[in-house]
CSV table of C-alpha atoms in Angstrom, one decimal:
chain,number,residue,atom,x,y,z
A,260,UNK,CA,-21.7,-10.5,4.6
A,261,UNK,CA,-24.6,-12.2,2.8
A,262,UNK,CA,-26.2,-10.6,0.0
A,263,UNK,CA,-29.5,-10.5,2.1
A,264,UNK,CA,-27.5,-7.7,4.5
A,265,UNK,CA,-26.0,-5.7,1.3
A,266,UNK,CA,-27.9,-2.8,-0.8
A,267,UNK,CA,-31.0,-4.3,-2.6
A,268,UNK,CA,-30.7,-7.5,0.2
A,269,UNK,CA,-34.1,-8.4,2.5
A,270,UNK,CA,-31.9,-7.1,5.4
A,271,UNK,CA,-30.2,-4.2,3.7
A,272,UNK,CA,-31.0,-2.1,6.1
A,273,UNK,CA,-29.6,-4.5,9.2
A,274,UNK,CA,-26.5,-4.8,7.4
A,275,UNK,CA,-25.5,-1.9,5.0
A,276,UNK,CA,-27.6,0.1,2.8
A,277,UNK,CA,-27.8,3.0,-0.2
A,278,UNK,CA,-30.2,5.7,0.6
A,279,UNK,CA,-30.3,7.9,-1.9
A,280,UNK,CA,-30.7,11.5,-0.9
A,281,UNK,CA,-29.4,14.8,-1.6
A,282,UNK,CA,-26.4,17.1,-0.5
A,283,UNK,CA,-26.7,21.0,0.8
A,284,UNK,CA,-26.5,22.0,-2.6
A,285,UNK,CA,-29.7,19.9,-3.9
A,286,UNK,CA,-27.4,17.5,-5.6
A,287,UNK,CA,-28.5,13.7,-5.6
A,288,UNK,CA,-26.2,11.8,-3.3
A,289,UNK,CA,-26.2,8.1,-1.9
A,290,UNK,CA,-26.3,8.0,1.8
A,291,UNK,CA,-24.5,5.0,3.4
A,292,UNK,CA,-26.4,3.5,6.5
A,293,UNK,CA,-25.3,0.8,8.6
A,294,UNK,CA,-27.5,-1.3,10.5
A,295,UNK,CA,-26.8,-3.5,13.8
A,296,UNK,CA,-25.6,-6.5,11.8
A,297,UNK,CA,-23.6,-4.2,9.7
A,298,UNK,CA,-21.7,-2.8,12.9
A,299,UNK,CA,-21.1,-6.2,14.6
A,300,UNK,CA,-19.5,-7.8,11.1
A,301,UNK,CA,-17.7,-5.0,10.8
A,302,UNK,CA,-15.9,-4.9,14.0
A,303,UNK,CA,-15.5,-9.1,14.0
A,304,UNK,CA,-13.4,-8.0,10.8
A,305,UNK,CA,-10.9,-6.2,12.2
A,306,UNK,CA,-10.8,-8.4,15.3
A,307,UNK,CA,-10.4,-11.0,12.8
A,308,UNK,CA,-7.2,-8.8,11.1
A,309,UNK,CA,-5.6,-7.8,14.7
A,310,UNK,CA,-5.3,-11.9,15.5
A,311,UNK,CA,-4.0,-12.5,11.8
A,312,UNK,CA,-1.4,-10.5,12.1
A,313,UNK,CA,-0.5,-10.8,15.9
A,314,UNK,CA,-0.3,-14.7,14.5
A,315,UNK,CA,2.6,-13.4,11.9
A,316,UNK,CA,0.5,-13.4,9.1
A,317,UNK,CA,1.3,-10.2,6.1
A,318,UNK,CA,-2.2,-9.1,5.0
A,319,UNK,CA,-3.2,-6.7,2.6
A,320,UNK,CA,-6.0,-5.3,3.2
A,321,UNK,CA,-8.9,-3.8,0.5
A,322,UNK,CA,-10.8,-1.9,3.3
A,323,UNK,CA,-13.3,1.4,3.2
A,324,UNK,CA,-12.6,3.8,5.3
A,325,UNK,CA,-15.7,5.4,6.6
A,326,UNK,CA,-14.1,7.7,8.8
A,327,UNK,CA,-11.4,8.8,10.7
A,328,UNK,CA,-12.8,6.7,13.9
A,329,UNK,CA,-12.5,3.6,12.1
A,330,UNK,CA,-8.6,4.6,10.7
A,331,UNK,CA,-8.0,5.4,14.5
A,332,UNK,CA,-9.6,2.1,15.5
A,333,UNK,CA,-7.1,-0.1,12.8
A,334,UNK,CA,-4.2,2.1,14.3
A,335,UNK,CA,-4.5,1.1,17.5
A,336,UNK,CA,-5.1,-2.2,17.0
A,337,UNK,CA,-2.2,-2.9,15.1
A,338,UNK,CA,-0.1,-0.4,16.7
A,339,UNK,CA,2.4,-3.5,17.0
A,340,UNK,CA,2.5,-3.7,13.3
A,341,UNK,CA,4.2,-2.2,10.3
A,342,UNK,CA,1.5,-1.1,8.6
A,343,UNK,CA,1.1,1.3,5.5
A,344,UNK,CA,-2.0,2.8,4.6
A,345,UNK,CA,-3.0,3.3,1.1
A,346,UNK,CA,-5.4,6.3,0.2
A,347,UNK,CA,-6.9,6.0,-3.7
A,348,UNK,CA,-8.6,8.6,-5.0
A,349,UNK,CA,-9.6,9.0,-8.4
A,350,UNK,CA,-12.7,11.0,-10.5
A,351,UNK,CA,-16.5,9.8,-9.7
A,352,UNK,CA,-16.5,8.6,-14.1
A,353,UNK,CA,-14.1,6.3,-13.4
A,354,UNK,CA,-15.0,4.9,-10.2
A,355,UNK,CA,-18.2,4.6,-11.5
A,356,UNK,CA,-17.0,2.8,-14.6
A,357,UNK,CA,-15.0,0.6,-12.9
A,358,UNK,CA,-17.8,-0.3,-10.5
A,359,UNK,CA,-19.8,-1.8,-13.4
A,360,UNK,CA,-17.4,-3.1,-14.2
A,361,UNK,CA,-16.4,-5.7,-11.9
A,362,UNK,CA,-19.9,-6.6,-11.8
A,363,UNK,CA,-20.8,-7.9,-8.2
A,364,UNK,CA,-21.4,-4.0,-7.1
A,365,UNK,CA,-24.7,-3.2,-5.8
């Protein structure tokens, strides 16, 4: 997406935004929200994917998973496919770290 529709973009909040708030214990959190621009891209993407692949194309993919709806949503459309999924999890210092580091984070 543009960086207009991305956190600290003009359109942030048409495409997706940070909002920080705070969890049921009080502890400062960052909400994700996702506009109407932000829902359309988003499913053109894995439109985009399904038609690669059903073309014979191998893809690898470097996708967030919001929630299971969208895993179910990739599962069924490449249900044709050989597909492995890839969970990484690692501690909130080194995410964080890492974020910084690549520098083109919001």
């Amino acid at each position: 997406m543009p960086a207009k529709y991305l956190p600290g973009g003009k359109k942030a909040h048409e495409g997706i935004n940070f909002v920080p708030g705070t969890d049921e214990k009080g502890f400062p959190i960052m909400k994700i929200e996702v506009g109407d621009y932000g829902k359309k891209v988003g499913q053109l993407i894995r439109k985009v994917v399904k038609q690669l692949a059903d073309d014979g194309c191998n893809l690898i993919l470097d996708e967030v998973i919001w929630d299971k709806k969208d895993l179910e949503n990739y599962a069924s459309l490449l249900q044709n496919h050989q597909v492995y999924y890839v969970k990484v999890n690692c501690e909130l210092s080194i995410m964080e770290e890492r974020e910084i580091l690549r520098g083109d984070r919001a």
